[in-house]
CSV table of C-alpha atoms and ligand atoms in Angstrom, one decimal:
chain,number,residue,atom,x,y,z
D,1,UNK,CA,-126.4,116.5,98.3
D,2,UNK,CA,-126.8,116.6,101.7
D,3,UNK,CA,-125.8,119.3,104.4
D,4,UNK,CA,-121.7,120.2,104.4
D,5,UNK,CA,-120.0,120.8,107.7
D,6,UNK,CA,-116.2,122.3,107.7
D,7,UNK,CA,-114.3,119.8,109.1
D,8,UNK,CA,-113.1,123.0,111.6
D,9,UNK,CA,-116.3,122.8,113.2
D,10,UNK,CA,-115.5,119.6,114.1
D,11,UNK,CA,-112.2,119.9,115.4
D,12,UNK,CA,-113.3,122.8,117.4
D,13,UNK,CA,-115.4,120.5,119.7
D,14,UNK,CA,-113.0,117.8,120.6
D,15,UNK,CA,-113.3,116.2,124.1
D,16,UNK,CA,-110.3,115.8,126.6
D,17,UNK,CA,-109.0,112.3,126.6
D,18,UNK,CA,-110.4,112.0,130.3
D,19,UNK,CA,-107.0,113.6,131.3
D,20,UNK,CA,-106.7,112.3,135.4
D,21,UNK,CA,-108.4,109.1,134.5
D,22,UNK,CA,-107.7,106.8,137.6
D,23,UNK,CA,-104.6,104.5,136.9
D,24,UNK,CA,-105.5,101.3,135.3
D,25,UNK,CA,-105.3,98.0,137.6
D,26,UNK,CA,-105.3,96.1,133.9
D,27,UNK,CA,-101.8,94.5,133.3
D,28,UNK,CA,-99.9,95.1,130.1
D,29,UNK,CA,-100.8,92.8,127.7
D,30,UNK,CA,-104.4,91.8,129.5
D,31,UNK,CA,-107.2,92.2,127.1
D,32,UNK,CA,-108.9,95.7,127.5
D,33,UNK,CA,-113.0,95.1,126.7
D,34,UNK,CA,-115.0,97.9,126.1
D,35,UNK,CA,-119.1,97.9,127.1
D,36,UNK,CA,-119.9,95.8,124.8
D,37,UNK,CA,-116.9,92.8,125.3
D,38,UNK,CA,-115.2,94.0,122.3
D,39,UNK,CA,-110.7,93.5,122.9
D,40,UNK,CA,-108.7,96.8,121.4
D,41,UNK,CA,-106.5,94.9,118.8
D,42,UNK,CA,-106.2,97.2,115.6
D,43,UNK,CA,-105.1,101.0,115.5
D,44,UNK,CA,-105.1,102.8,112.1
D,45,UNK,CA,-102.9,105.5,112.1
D,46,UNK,CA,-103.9,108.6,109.7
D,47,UNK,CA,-100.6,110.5,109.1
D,48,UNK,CA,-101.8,113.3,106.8
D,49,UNK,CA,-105.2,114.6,105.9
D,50,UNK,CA,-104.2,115.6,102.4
D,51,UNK,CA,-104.5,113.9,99.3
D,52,UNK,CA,-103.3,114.3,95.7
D,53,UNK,CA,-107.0,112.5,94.7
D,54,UNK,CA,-110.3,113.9,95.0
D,55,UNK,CA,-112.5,110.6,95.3
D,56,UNK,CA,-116.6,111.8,95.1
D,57,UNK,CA,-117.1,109.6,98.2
D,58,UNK,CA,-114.1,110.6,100.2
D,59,UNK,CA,-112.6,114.4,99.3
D,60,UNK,CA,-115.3,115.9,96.9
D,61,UNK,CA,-113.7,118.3,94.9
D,62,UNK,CA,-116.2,120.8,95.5
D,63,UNK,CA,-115.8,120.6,99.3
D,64,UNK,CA,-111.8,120.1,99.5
D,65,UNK,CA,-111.3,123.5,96.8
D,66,UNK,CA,-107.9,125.4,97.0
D,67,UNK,CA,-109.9,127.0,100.0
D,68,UNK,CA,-109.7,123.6,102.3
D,69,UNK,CA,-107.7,124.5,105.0
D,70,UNK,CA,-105.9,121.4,106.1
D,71,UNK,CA,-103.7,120.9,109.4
D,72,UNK,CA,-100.6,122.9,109.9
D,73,UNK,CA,-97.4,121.4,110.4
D,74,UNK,CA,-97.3,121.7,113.6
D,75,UNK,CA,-100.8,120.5,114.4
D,76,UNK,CA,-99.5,117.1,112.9
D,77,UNK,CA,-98.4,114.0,115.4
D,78,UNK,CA,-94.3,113.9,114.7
D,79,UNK,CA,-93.0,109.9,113.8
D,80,UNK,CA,-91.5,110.2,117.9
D,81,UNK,CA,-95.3,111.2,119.1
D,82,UNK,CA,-96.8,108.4,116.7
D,83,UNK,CA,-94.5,106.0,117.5
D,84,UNK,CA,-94.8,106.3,121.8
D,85,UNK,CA,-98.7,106.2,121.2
D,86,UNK,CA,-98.3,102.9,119.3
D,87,UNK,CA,-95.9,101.7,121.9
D,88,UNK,CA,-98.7,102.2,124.5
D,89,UNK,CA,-101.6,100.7,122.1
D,90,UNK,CA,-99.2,97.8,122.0
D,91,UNK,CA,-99.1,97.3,125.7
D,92,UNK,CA,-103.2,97.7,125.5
D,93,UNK,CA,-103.9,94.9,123.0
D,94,UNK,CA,-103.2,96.5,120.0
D,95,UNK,CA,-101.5,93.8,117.4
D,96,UNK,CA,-102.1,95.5,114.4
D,97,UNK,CA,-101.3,98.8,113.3
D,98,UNK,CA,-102.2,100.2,109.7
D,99,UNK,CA,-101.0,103.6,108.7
D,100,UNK,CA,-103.5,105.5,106.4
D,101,UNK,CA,-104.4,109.0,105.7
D,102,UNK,CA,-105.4,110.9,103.2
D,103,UNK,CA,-102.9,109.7,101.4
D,104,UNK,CA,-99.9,108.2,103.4
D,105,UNK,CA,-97.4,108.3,100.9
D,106,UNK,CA,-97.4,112.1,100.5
D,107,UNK,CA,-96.4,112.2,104.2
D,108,UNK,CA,-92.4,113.1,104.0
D,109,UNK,CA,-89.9,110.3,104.7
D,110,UNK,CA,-92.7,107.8,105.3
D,111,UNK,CA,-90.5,105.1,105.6
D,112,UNK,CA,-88.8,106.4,108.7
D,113,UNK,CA,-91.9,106.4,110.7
D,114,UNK,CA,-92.9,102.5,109.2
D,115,UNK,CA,-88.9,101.5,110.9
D,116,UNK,CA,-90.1,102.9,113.9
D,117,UNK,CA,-92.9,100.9,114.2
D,118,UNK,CA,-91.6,98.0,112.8
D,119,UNK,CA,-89.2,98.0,116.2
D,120,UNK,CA,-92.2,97.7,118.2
D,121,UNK,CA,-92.7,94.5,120.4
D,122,UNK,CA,-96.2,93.1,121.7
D,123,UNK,CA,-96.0,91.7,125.8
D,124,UNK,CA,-95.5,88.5,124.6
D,125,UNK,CA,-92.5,90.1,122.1
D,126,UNK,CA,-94.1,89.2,118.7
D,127,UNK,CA,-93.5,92.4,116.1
D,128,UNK,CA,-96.9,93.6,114.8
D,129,UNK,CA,-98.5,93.4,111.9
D,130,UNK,CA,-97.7,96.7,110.0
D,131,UNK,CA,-99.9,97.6,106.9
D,132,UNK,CA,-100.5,100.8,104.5
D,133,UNK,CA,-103.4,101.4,102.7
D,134,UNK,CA,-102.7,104.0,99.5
D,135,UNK,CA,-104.3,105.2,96.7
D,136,UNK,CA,-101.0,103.7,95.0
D,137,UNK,CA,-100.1,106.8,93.1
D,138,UNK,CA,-96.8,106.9,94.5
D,139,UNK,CA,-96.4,102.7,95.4
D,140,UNK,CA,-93.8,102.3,92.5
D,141,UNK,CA,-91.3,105.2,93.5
D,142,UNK,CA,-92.0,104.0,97.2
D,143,UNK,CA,-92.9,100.0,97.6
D,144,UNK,CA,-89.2,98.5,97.8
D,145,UNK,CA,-87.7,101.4,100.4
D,146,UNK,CA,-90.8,100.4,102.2
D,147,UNK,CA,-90.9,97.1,102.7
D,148,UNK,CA,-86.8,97.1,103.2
D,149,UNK,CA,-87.7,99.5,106.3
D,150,UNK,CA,-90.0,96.6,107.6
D,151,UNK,CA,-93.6,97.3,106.4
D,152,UNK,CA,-95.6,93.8,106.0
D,153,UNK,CA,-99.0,94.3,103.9
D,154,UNK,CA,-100.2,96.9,101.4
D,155,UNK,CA,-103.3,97.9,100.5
D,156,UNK,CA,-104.0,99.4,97.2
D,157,UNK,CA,-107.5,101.2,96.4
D,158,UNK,CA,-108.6,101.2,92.8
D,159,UNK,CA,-112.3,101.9,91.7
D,160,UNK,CA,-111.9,101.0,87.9
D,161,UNK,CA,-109.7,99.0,85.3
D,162,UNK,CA,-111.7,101.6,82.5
D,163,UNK,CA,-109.1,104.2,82.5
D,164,UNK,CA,-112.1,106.9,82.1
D,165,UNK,CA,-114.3,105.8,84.7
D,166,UNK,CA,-110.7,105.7,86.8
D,167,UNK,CA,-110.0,109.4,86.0
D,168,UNK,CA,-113.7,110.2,86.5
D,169,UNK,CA,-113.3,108.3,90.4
D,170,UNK,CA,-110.3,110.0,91.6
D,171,UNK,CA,-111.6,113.4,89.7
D,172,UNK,CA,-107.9,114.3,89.5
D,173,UNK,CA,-107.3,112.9,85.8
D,174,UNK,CA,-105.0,110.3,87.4
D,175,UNK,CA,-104.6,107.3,84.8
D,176,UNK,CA,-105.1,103.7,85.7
D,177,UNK,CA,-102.1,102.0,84.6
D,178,UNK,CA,-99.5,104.4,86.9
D,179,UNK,CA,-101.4,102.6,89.8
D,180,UNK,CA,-101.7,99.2,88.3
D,181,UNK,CA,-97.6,99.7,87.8
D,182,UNK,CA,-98.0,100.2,91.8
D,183,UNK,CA,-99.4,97.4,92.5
D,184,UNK,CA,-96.4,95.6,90.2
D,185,UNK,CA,-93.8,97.4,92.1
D,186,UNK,CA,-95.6,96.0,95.6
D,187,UNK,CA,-95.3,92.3,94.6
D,188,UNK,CA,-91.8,92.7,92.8
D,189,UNK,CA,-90.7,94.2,96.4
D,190,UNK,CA,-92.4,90.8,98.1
D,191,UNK,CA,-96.0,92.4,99.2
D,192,UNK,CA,-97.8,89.3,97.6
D,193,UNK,CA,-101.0,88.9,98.1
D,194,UNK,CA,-101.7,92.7,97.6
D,195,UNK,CA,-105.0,93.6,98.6
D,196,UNK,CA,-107.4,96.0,96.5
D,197,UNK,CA,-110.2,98.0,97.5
D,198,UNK,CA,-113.1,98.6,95.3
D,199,UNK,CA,-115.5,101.4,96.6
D,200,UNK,CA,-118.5,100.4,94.9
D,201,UNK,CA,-120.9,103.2,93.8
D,202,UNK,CA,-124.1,102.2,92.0
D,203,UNK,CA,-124.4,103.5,88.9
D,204,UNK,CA,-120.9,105.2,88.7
D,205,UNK,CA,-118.4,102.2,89.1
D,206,UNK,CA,-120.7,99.1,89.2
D,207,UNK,CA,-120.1,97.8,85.8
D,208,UNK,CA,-116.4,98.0,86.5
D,209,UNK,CA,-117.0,94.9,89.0
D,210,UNK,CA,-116.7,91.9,86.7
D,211,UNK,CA,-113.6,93.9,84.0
D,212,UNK,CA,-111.8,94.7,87.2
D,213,UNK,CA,-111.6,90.8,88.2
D,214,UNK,CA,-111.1,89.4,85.4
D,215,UNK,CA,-107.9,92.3,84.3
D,216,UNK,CA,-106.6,91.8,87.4
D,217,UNK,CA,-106.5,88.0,87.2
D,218,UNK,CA,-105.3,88.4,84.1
D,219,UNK,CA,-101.9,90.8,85.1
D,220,UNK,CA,-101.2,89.6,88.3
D,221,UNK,CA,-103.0,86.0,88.7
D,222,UNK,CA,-103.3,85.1,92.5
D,223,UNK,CA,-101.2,87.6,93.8
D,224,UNK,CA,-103.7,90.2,94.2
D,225,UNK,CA,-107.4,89.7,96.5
D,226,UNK,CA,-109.8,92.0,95.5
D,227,UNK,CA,-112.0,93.4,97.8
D,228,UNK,CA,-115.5,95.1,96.7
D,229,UNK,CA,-116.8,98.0,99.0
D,230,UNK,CA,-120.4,98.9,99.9
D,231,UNK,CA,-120.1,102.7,99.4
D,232,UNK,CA,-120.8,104.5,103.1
D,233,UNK,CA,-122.1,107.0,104.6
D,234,UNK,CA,-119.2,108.6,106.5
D,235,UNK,CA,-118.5,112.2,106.7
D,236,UNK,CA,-121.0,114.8,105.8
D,237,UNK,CA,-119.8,115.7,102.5
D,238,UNK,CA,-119.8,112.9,100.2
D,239,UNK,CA,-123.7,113.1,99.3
D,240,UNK,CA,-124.4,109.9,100.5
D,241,UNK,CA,-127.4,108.0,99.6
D,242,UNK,CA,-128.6,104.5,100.6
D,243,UNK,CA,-129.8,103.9,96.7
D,244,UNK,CA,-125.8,104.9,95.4
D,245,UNK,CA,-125.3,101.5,97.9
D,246,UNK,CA,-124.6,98.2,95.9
D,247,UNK,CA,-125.4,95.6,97.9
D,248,UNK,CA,-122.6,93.0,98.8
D,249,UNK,CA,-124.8,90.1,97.6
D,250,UNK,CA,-125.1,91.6,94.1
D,251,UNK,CA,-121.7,92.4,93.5
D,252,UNK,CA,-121.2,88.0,94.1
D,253,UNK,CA,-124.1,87.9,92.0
D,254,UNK,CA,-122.2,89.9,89.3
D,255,UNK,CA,-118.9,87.7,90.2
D,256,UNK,CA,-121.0,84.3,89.6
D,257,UNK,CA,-121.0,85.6,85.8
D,258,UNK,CA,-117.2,85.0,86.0
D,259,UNK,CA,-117.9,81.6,86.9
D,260,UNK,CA,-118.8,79.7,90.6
D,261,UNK,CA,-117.3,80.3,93.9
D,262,UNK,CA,-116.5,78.7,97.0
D,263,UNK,CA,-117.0,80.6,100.3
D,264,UNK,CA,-113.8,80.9,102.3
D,265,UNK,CA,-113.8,80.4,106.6
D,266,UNK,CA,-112.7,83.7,108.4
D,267,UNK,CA,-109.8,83.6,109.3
D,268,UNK,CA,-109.1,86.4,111.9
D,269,UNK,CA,-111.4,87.9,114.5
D,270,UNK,CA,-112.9,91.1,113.5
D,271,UNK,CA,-112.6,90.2,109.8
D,272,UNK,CA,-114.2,93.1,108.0
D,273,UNK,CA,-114.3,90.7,104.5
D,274,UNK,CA,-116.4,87.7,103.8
D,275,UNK,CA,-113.8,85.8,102.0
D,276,UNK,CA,-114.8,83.8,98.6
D,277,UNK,CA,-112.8,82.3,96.2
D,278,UNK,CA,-113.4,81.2,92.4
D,279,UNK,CA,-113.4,77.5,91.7
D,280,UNK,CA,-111.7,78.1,88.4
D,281,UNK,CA,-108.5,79.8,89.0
D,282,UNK,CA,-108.4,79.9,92.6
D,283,UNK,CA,-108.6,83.5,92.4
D,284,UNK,CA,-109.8,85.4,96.1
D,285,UNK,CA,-112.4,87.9,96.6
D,286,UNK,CA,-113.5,89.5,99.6
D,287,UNK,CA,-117.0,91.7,100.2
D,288,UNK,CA,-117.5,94.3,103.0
D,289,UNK,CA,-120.7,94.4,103.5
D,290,UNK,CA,-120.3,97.9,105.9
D,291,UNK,CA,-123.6,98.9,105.5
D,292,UNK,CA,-126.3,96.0,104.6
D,293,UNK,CA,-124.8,93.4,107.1
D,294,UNK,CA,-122.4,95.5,109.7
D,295,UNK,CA,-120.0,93.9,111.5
D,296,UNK,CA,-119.7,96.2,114.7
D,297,UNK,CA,-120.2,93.4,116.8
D,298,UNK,CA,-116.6,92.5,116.7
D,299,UNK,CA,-115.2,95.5,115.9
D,300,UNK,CA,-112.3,95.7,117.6
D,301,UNK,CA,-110.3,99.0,115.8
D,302,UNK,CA,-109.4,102.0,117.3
D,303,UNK,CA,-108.4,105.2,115.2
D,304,UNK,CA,-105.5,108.1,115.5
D,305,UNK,CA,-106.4,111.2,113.5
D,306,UNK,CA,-103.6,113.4,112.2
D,307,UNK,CA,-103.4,115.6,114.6
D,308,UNK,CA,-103.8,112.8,117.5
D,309,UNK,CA,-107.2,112.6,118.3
D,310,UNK,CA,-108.7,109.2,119.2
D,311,UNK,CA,-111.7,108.3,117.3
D,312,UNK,CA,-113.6,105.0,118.6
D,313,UNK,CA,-116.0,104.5,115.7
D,314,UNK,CA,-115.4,105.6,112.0
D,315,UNK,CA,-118.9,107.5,112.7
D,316,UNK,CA,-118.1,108.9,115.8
D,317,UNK,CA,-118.8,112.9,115.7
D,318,UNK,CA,-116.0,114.0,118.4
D,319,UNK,CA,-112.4,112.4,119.2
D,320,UNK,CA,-110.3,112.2,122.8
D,321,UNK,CA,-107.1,114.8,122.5
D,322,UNK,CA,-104.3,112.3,123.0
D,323,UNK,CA,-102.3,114.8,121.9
D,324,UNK,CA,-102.9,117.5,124.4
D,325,UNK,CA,-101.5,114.6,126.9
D,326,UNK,CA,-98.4,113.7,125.2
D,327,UNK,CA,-97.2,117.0,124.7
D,328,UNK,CA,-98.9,118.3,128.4
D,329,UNK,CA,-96.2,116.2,129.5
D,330,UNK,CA,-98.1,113.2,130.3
D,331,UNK,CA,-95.9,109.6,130.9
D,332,UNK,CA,-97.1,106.3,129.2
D,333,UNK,CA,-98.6,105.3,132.5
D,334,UNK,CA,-101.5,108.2,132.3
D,335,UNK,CA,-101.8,108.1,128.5
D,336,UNK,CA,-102.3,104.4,129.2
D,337,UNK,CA,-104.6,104.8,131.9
D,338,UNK,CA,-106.8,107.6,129.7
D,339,UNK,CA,-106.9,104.7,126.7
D,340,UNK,CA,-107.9,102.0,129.2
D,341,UNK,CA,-110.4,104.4,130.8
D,342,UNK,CA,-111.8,105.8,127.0
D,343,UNK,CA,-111.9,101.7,125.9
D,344,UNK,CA,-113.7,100.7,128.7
D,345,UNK,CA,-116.8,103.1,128.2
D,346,UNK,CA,-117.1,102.7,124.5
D,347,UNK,CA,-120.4,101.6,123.3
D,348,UNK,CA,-120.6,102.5,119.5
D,349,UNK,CA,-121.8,100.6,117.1
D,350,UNK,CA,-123.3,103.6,114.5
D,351,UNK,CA,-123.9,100.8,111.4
D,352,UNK,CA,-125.6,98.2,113.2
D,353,UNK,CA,-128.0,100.9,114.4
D,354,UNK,CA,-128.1,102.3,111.1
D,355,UNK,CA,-129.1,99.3,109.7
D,356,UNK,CA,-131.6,98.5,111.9
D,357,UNK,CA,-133.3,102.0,110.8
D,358,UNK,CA,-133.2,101.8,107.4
D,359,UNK,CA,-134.1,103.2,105.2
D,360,UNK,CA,-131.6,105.5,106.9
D,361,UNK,CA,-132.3,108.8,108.8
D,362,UNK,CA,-129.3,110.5,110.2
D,363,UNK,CA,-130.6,112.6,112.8
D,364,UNK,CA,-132.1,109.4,114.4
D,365,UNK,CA,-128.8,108.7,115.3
D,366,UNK,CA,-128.4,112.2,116.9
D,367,UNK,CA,-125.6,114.3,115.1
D,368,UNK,CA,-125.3,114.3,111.3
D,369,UNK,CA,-122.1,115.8,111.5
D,370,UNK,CA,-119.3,113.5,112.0
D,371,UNK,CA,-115.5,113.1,111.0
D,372,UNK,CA,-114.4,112.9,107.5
D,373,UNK,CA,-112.7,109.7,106.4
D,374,UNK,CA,-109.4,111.4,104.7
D,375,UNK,CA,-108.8,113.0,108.5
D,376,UNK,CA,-108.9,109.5,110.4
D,377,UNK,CA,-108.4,107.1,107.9
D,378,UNK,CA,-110.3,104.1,106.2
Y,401,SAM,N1,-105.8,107.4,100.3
Y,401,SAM,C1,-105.7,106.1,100.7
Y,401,SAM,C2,-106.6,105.2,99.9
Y,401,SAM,O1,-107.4,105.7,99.2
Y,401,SAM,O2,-106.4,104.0,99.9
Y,401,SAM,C3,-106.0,105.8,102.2
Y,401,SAM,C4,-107.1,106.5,102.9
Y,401,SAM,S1,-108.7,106.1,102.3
Y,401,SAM,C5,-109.7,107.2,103.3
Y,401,SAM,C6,-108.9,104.5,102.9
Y,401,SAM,C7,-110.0,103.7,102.3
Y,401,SAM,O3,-111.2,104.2,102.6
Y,401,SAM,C8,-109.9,103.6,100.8
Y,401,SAM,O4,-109.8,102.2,100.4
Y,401,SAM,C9,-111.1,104.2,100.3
Y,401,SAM,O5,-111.6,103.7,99.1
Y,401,SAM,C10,-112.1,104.0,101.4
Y,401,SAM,N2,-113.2,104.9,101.5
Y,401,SAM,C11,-113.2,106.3,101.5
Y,401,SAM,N3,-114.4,106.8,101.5
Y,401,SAM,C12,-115.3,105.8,101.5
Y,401,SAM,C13,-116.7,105.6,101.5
Y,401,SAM,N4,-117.5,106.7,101.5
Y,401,SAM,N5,-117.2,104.4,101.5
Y,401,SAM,C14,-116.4,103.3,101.5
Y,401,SAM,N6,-115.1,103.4,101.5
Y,401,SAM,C15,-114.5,104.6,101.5
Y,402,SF4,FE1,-107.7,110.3,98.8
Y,402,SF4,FE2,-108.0,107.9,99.6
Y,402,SF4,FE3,-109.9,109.6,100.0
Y,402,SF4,FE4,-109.5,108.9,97.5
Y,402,SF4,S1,-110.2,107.6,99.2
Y,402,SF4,S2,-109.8,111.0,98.2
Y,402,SF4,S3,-107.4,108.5,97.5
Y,402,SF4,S4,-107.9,109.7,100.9
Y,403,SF4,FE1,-116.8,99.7,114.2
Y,403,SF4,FE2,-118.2,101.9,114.3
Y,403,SF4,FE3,-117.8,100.7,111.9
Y,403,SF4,FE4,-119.4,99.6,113.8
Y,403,SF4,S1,-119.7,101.6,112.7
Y,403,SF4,S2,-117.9,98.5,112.6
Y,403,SF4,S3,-118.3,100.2,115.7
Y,403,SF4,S4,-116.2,101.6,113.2
């Protein structure tokens, strides 16, 4: 298990979101590059950092205890806050927003916020594409109200069809089939095609590769894609280790027991998923390869943490205080000038670099303590 850092610590040393950065001479609408060419086009939005799981590779139990001290109320981005922030983003570039967490659903009158984004307009005055990703836990009370209020695409994370192994994953005793009834109620409320997310640990979930396919084939035939997850190394407290890492081209090795596949063209810039689809059934599956082949060359996302930090890189060890300007009294002009200015001098690209050290050494890349997923969001 390796060295475990309060997520306080971190949060203590956050950076000013170059407050007084020199007004931007880029146009609304005009691609913003960073130093390494890469447009700002995707924001996720974490709008809690508390969860009703305890996933080993996300919240381990023994870290996130009754003693976890999670963000006050009034540390929290309000819907009015999140919203204006989008609204800038928009103007920036930004064409897709997803709202994650911890888990988004337990944030109070979700649906309110997802309207308020939904009103949103690009430059050209195209809506954006508005997505959750849950743990699904609450997706059947939840799924119709949202997508009436304007959400477009759900994600659903679920690490096992073996209802043990399931309750053994989110180490909360939550059973399977209340999330596969989430993903029903998604589809019945016209998400089709739902996306899943498999996190896949070897050795804890790996057999569950080739029973989750096929049982999800089975229930909901085309109208789910499932996607299988290298397990990373974020955070500092999930005990990562490169030999817990499945390799994407063994999971399709796995899948080819199922029966062939075809590979599938991207079809979006900055595609995390390398699409393939069985020959059979047509049934899609994606793999993110996030640590054996990364994809920070075109990574073109920008995260918001609860409490409204800006977080370039899901590595990154310290975030820019948007908040601190929106409620210093800042207009959009300077809190769009401080994004441009913050875009334009970001160089990360923490898993190509890891990947190019492997077998991995942390402190090669300088500080082993960075943000925790469940506080910015997957
Ligand atoms: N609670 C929601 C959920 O689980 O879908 C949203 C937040 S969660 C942090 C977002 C995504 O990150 C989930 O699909 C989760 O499986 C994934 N994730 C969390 N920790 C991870 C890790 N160490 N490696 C790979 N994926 C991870
Ligand atoms: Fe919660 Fe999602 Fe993290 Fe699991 S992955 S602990 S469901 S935030
Ligand atoms: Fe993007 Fe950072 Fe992940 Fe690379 S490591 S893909 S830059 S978030």
């Amino acid at each position: 298990m390796g060295k475990t850092f309060a997520i306080t610590d971190l949060r203590r040393g956050l950076a000013p979101a170059g407050v007084g950065a020199p007004a931007s001479d880029l146009r609304p609408g005009q691609d913003r590059l960073d130093a390494m060419a890469r447009p700002l086009r995707d924001l996720r939005i974490s709008v809690t950092d508390r969860c009703n799981f305890r996933c080993s590779y996300c919240m381990p139990k023994e870290v996130f205890d009754s003693q976890h001290v999670f963000l006050p109320q009034s540390s929290l981005l309000s819907f009015e806050e999140i919203t204006r922030l989008a609204r800038v983003f928009a103007q920036a570039g930004v064409r897709k927003l997803r709202l994650t967490g911890g888990e988004p659903l337990l944030r109070k009158n979700l649906e309110r916020l997802v309207e308020m984004l939904a009103a949103l307009r690009t430059p050209a005055g195209g809506p954006l594409d508005l997505t959750l990703t849950s743990n699904g836990s609450l997706l059947a009370r939840k799924a119709a109200v949202l997508k009436a209020a304007g959400l477009r695409r759900v994600t659903v994370s679920l690490d096992a069809i073996d209802d043990s192994v399931f309750r053994h994953m989110n180490d909360v005793d939550f059973a399977v089939e209340d999330v596969l009834a989430g993903i029903a109620a998604a589809i019945a409320a016209g998400f089709a095609p739902v996306k899943v997310n498999m996190v896949v640990k070897k050795g804890t979930n790996d057999d569950q590769i080739v029973p989750l396919a096929r049982a999800l084939h089975a229930r909901f035939g085309n109208a789910v894609v499932l996607r299988f997850i290298e397990f990373m190394d974020v955070g500092s407290t999930n005990g990562w280790r490169l030999d817990d890492v499945l390799p994407s081209r063994d999971v399709l090795a796995r899948l080819r027991e199922i029966g062939p596949l075809t590979a599938l063209p991207a079809t979006v810039d900055g595609e995390t998923a390398r699409r393939w689809r069985f020959d059979a059934n047509g049934q899609e599956i994606g793999l993110v390869s996030s640590v054996t082949e990364a994809f920070c060359g075109s990574c073109n996302r920008a995260r918001l943490s609860t409490d409204g930090q800006l977080y370039l890189c899901l590595f990154a060890s310290h975030g820019h205080d948007l908040r601190a300007l929106v409620r210093g009294g800042a207009d959009d002009a300077a809190i769009a000038a401080s994004i441009d200015h913050l875009w334009a001098g970001r160089d990360d690209r923490y898993s190509a670099l890891r990947t190019a050290a492997t077998p991995f050494d942390a402190k090669a890349h300088g500080d082993e303590r960075r943000v925790e997923m469940h506080y910015i969001g997957g």
